[in-house]
Coordinates of C-alpha atoms and ligand atoms in Angstrom, one line a residue:
X1 CA 97.3 111.7 124.8
X2 CA 96.9 109.1 122.2
X3 CA 98.1 110.1 118.7
X4 CA 96.0 110.0 115.6
X5 CA 97.0 110.6 112.0
X6 CA 95.2 110.7 108.7
X7 CA 95.3 112.2 105.3
X8 CA 93.1 113.1 102.3
X9 CA 94.3 113.2 98.6
X10 CA 94.1 116.5 96.6
X11 CA 92.8 114.8 93.6
X12 CA 89.5 116.8 93.0
X13 CA 88.4 120.3 93.2
X14 CA 86.3 119.5 96.3
X15 CA 86.0 116.9 99.0
X16 CA 82.7 115.1 99.0
X17 CA 80.1 113.9 101.5
X18 CA 81.9 110.5 101.8
X19 CA 85.2 112.1 102.7
X20 CA 83.5 114.3 105.3
X21 CA 81.2 111.8 107.0
X22 CA 83.7 108.9 106.6
X23 CA 86.8 110.7 107.7
X24 CA 87.2 114.5 108.2
X25 CA 84.3 114.8 110.6
X26 CA 86.1 112.3 112.9
X27 CA 89.3 114.2 112.5
X28 CA 87.6 117.4 113.8
X29 CA 86.2 115.6 116.8
X30 CA 89.4 113.8 117.7
X31 CA 91.6 116.9 117.8
X32 CA 90.1 117.7 121.2
X33 CA 91.5 114.8 123.1
X34 CA 94.1 113.4 120.9
X35 CA 97.6 114.5 119.6
X36 CA 96.4 114.8 116.0
X37 CA 98.3 115.0 112.7
X38 CA 96.4 115.6 109.4
X39 CA 97.9 116.0 106.0
X40 CA 97.4 116.3 102.3
X41 CA 99.2 113.5 100.6
X42 CA 100.5 115.1 97.4
X43 CA 103.0 112.3 96.8
X44 CA 100.0 109.9 96.6
X45 CA 98.2 112.2 94.2
X46 CA 100.9 111.8 91.6
X47 CA 100.5 108.0 91.4
X48 CA 98.1 108.6 88.6
X49 CA 98.6 111.1 85.7
X50 CA 98.3 114.7 86.9
X51 CA 98.6 118.3 85.9
X52 CA 101.1 120.2 88.0
X53 CA 99.3 123.6 88.2
X54 CA 96.1 121.8 89.1
X55 CA 97.8 119.7 91.8
X56 CA 99.3 122.9 93.4
X57 CA 95.8 124.5 93.4
X58 CA 94.1 121.4 94.8
X59 CA 96.6 121.0 97.5
X60 CA 96.0 124.6 98.8
X61 CA 92.3 124.2 98.4
X62 CA 92.4 120.9 100.3
X63 CA 94.1 122.5 103.2
X64 CA 91.6 125.4 103.0
X65 CA 88.7 122.9 103.1
X66 CA 90.2 121.1 106.1
X67 CA 90.4 124.3 108.0
X68 CA 87.0 125.5 106.9
X69 CA 85.6 122.2 108.1
X70 CA 86.9 122.7 111.6
X71 CA 90.6 121.6 111.9
X72 CA 92.2 124.1 114.2
X73 CA 96.0 124.4 113.7
X74 CA 96.3 125.5 117.3
X75 CA 95.0 122.0 118.4
X76 CA 96.3 119.8 115.6
X77 CA 99.2 119.6 113.2
X78 CA 98.1 120.3 109.6
X79 CA 100.8 119.7 106.8
X80 CA 101.6 118.8 103.2
X81 CA 103.2 115.5 102.8
X82 CA 105.9 116.6 100.4
X83 CA 107.1 119.2 102.9
X84 CA 108.2 116.2 105.1
X85 CA 110.8 114.2 103.0
X86 CA 110.9 111.5 105.7
X87 CA 107.8 110.0 104.2
X88 CA 109.5 108.9 101.0
X89 CA 112.6 107.9 102.9
X90 CA 110.7 105.5 105.3
X91 CA 108.6 104.5 102.5
X92 CA 111.8 103.1 100.7
X93 CA 112.8 101.1 103.8
X94 CA 109.3 99.7 104.3
X95 CA 109.2 98.7 100.6
X96 CA 112.2 96.4 101.3
X97 CA 110.2 94.7 104.0
X98 CA 107.1 94.2 101.8
X99 CA 106.5 91.0 99.8
X100 CA 105.7 91.5 96.1
X101 CA 102.8 89.2 96.6
X102 CA 101.5 91.1 99.6
X103 CA 101.5 94.3 97.7
X104 CA 99.8 92.6 94.8
X105 CA 96.8 91.7 97.0
X106 CA 95.8 95.3 97.8
X107 CA 92.4 95.6 96.4
X108 CA 92.5 99.4 95.7
X109 CA 95.6 98.9 93.6
X110 CA 94.0 96.1 91.7
X111 CA 90.8 98.2 91.1
X112 CA 92.7 101.3 90.1
X113 CA 95.2 99.4 87.9
X114 CA 92.4 97.4 86.2
X115 CA 90.8 100.8 85.3
X116 CA 93.9 102.3 83.8
X117 CA 95.1 99.2 82.0
X118 CA 98.3 97.5 83.1
X119 CA 100.5 99.4 80.7
X120 CA 99.5 102.7 82.2
X121 CA 99.4 101.8 85.8
X122 CA 102.6 103.0 87.5
X123 CA 105.0 101.5 89.9
X124 CA 104.0 104.3 92.2
X125 CA 100.5 103.2 92.2
X126 CA 101.7 99.7 93.2
X127 CA 103.8 101.0 96.1
X128 CA 101.2 103.5 97.3
X129 CA 100.0 101.5 100.2
X130 CA 103.6 101.2 101.5
X131 CA 104.0 105.0 101.3
X132 CA 100.9 105.2 103.3
X133 CA 102.3 102.8 105.9
X134 CA 105.3 105.2 106.2
X135 CA 102.9 108.1 106.7
X136 CA 101.3 106.4 109.6
X137 CA 104.3 104.8 111.2
X138 CA 106.5 107.9 111.2
X139 CA 104.1 109.5 113.7
X140 CA 103.6 106.5 116.0
X141 CA 99.9 106.9 115.3
X142 CA 97.8 104.9 117.8
X143 CA 94.7 105.3 115.7
X144 CA 94.0 106.2 112.0
X145 CA 90.6 107.7 111.3
X146 CA 89.5 106.6 107.8
X147 CA 86.6 105.2 105.8
X148 CA 86.1 101.5 105.2
X149 CA 88.0 101.5 101.9
X150 CA 91.3 102.3 103.8
X151 CA 91.0 99.3 106.2
X152 CA 93.2 97.1 104.1
X153 CA 95.9 99.7 104.0
X154 CA 96.0 100.1 107.7
X155 CA 96.1 96.2 108.1
X156 CA 99.2 96.3 105.8
X157 CA 100.6 99.0 108.0
X158 CA 100.2 96.9 111.1
X159 CA 101.9 93.9 109.5
X160 CA 104.9 96.0 108.4
X161 CA 105.2 97.6 111.9
X162 CA 105.1 94.1 113.6
X163 CA 107.5 92.8 111.0
X164 CA 110.0 95.6 111.4
X165 CA 109.7 95.4 115.2
X166 CA 110.3 91.7 115.4
X167 CA 113.3 91.8 113.0
X168 CA 115.1 94.9 114.2
X169 CA 113.7 95.8 117.6
X170 CA 110.7 97.6 118.9
X171 CA 110.6 101.1 117.3
X172 CA 107.3 101.4 115.6
X173 CA 103.8 101.7 117.0
X174 CA 101.2 99.3 115.6
X175 CA 98.2 101.4 114.8
X176 CA 94.5 100.6 115.0
X177 CA 92.0 101.6 112.3
X178 CA 89.3 104.1 113.6
X179 CA 86.4 103.4 111.4
X180 CA 82.9 104.5 112.4
X181 CA 80.4 101.8 111.7
X182 CA 77.5 104.1 110.5
X183 CA 79.3 106.3 108.0
X184 CA 82.4 104.3 107.0
X185 CA 81.0 103.9 103.5
X186 CA 78.8 106.5 101.8
X187 CA 77.5 105.4 98.5
X188 CA 77.3 106.8 95.0
X189 CA 73.9 108.4 94.5
X190 CA 73.6 106.9 91.0
X191 CA 75.0 103.6 91.9
X192 CA 74.2 103.0 95.6
X193 CA 76.1 99.7 95.7
X194 CA 79.4 101.4 94.9
X195 CA 81.3 104.0 97.1
X196 CA 81.0 107.6 96.4
X197 CA 84.5 108.2 95.0
X198 CA 86.4 111.3 93.8
X199 CA 88.1 109.1 91.1
X200 CA 85.4 106.8 89.9
X201 CA 81.9 108.1 90.5
X202 CA 80.1 110.1 87.8
X203 CA 79.5 113.8 88.6
X204 CA 75.8 113.0 89.3
X205 CA 76.7 110.4 91.8
X206 CA 78.8 112.6 94.2
X207 CA 77.8 115.4 96.5
X208 CA 80.7 117.7 96.7
X209 CA 81.1 119.9 99.6
X210 CA 81.8 122.9 97.5
X211 CA 78.9 122.4 95.0
X212 CA 76.3 125.1 94.9
X213 CA 73.4 123.9 97.1
X214 CA 71.1 124.0 94.0
X215 CA 73.5 121.5 92.3
X216 CA 73.5 119.2 95.2
X217 CA 69.7 119.4 95.6
X218 CA 69.3 118.3 92.0
X219 CA 71.7 115.5 92.5
X220 CA 69.8 114.3 95.6
X221 CA 66.6 114.7 93.9
X222 CA 67.8 112.4 91.1
X223 CA 69.4 109.8 93.4
X224 CA 68.6 106.3 92.3
X225 CA 66.2 104.5 94.7
X226 CA 63.8 101.5 94.0
X227 CA 60.3 100.8 92.8
X228 CA 58.7 100.4 96.2
X229 CA 57.3 103.4 98.2
X230 CA 58.3 102.6 101.8
X231 CA 61.1 104.5 103.6
X232 CA 62.8 101.7 105.4
X233 CA 66.6 101.1 106.1
X234 CA 67.4 97.9 104.1
X235 CA 70.8 97.9 102.6
X236 CA 70.5 94.8 100.6
X237 CA 66.9 95.5 99.2
X238 CA 66.9 99.3 99.1
X239 CA 70.6 100.5 98.9
X240 CA 69.6 104.0 97.6
X241 CA 67.1 104.7 100.4
X242 CA 69.5 103.2 103.0
X243 CA 72.2 105.7 101.8
X244 CA 70.0 108.7 101.9
X245 CA 68.9 107.7 105.5
X246 CA 72.5 107.4 106.6
X247 CA 73.5 110.8 105.2
X248 CA 70.2 112.4 106.8
X249 CA 70.9 110.7 110.1
X250 CA 74.5 111.8 110.4
X251 CA 73.7 115.4 109.7
X252 CA 70.4 115.7 111.5
X253 CA 71.4 113.6 114.6
X254 CA 68.1 111.6 114.3
X255 CA 68.6 107.9 114.5
X256 CA 67.5 105.6 111.7
X257 CA 64.5 104.2 113.5
X258 CA 63.5 107.7 114.4
X259 CA 63.7 108.7 110.7
X260 CA 61.8 105.5 109.6
X261 CA 59.0 106.6 112.0
X262 CA 59.1 110.2 110.8
X263 CA 58.8 109.2 107.2
X264 CA 56.2 106.5 107.7
X265 CA 53.5 107.0 105.0
X266 CA 55.5 109.7 103.2
X267 CA 57.1 109.6 99.8
X268 CA 60.7 109.4 98.6
X269 CA 60.4 113.0 97.3
X270 CA 59.8 114.3 100.8
X271 CA 63.0 112.5 102.1
X272 CA 65.0 113.9 99.2
X273 CA 63.7 117.4 99.7
X274 CA 64.5 117.3 103.4
X275 CA 67.9 115.9 102.9
X276 CA 68.8 118.5 100.2
X277 CA 67.9 121.2 102.7
X278 CA 69.9 119.6 105.5
X279 CA 73.0 119.3 103.3
X280 CA 72.6 122.9 102.1
X281 CA 72.5 124.0 105.7
X282 CA 75.9 122.5 106.1
X283 CA 77.5 123.3 102.8
X284 CA 76.2 126.8 102.1
X285 CA 78.5 128.6 104.5
X286 CA 81.5 126.4 103.8
X287 CA 82.4 127.9 100.4
X288 CA 82.7 131.2 102.0
X289 CA 85.0 130.0 104.6
X290 CA 87.1 128.1 102.2
X291 CA 87.4 131.2 100.0
X292 CA 88.5 133.3 102.9
X293 CA 91.4 130.9 103.4
X294 CA 92.3 131.0 99.8
X295 CA 92.2 134.8 99.7
X296 CA 94.8 134.8 102.5
X297 CA 97.7 132.7 101.1
X298 CA 100.2 134.1 103.6
X299 CA 98.1 132.9 106.5
X300 CA 97.8 129.4 104.8
X301 CA 101.5 129.4 104.2
X302 CA 102.1 130.2 107.9
X303 CA 99.9 127.3 109.0
X304 CA 101.7 124.9 106.6
X305 CA 105.1 126.0 107.7
X306 CA 104.2 125.5 111.4
X307 CA 102.8 122.1 110.6
X308 CA 105.8 121.0 108.6
X309 CA 108.1 122.0 111.4
X310 CA 106.1 120.0 113.9
X311 CA 105.8 117.1 111.6
X312 CA 109.4 117.0 110.8
X313 CA 110.3 117.0 114.4
X314 CA 108.4 113.7 115.0
X315 CA 109.2 112.2 111.6
X316 CA 112.9 112.9 111.8
X317 CA 113.2 111.2 115.2
X318 CA 111.5 108.1 114.1
X319 CA 113.5 107.9 110.9
X320 CA 116.7 108.3 112.9
X321 CA 115.7 105.5 115.1
X322 CA 114.8 103.3 112.1
X323 CA 118.1 104.0 110.5
X324 CA 120.0 103.1 113.6
X325 CA 118.1 99.7 114.0
X326 CA 118.7 98.6 110.3
X327 CA 122.3 99.3 110.5
X328 CA 122.7 102.5 108.5
X329 CA 125.9 104.3 109.4
X330 CA 125.0 107.7 111.1
X331 CA 126.1 110.7 109.0
X332 CA 129.1 112.4 110.4
Ligands
LIG1 P1 91.1 109.5 100.0 O1 91.6 110.8 99.7 O2 90.6 108.7 98.9 O3 89.8 109.7 101.0 C1 90.0 110.5 102.2 C2 89.2 109.9 103.3 O4 87.8 109.8 102.9 C3 87.4 108.5 103.1 N1 86.4 108.1 102.1 C4 85.1 107.6 102.5 N2 84.5 107.5 103.6 C5 83.2 107.0 103.5 N3 82.5 106.9 102.3 C6 83.1 107.2 101.1 N4 82.4 107.1 100.0 C7 84.4 107.6 101.2 N5 85.3 107.9 100.1 C8 86.5 108.3 100.7 C9 88.6 107.5 102.9 O5 88.4 106.3 103.6 C10 89.6 108.4 103.6 O6 89.7 108.2 105.0 N6 95.0 106.7 100.9 C11 94.3 107.6 101.5 C12 95.0 108.9 101.9 C13 96.2 108.6 102.7 C14 96.1 108.2 104.0 C15 97.4 108.2 104.5 C16 95.1 108.0 105.0 C17 97.5 108.7 102.4 N7 98.2 108.4 103.5 C18 97.8 107.8 105.9 C19 95.4 107.7 106.3 C20 96.7 107.6 106.7 C21 93.1 108.1 100.5 O7 93.3 107.8 99.3 O8 92.0 108.7 100.9

């Protein structure tokens, strides 16, 4: 069975619609016919300033959300990144294969560093994509299901794997990004030319999975659209409406042309009202399921302990092979 691996950062109290439609929904689907590894990258979460107690809560809550969204620990491996020390270890080695200029070209780093100011951006933020490459390569992932914003990091991962293999001998699997054309980029409701983002969207621009449906309905009603009246999918001219149609289509299963026909002659208010209901149907039962996992910390710990053991088996073997190839003396 082909192997997939992906991760989602615990940097907010709730995942949002972009995370779900761009990534986690695919993770759930892929666990059926893939050997799947999914994790919460807490090491990545400390590349920006953080509060320790909040991080621990969000990490637990992140795992609970993944389970509530449909990851099944009997069919996939769910773990927390810091439970598997091999990630940092391979990250160091890959850092020694990455050019400074190459790392400097990562657009997500440039964006985040610009936002924080160069004095406050950390070296960890700079090396973040290299750690992500380690995450992927430790597990010999064939495919990495992510949103469009992660494409460049998967490209770097491919380059590093090829470089390692050609210098030291073939050990690492070169992964393919698994990015779904329709939902790879869900946009901010208030700024439909920017992606919906845990770190940079305003609260009104994000539909959180754990928001009260009334709050989400209000955000959807207030979504920025355009001065026309026609409900038509046109990303360049009508990015707000295009985004609402994308979200509608991915939950309702109706194609975009079907939706355009359904809404012919109807107003933006109708589309928004229907969409709020569709989203509420999905999110309303979710909060309860997340809470049930949060109320049973012992069960969550068991899931994570099992996940860490399985992950370390694979990661440890890869790291040992890497050490051997690069000439580290085996421990005696
Ligand atoms: P993160 O935590 O920012 O996002 C988790 C996943 O959600 C996707 N995503 C989106 N998809 C569509 N539209 C959006 N508006 C949107 N916003 C986010 C992201 O593309 C991602 O797939 N660096 C990663 C975490 C990571 C990782 C890894 C991923 C660490 N190691 C190894 C894959 C493999 C990140 O920050 O994702």
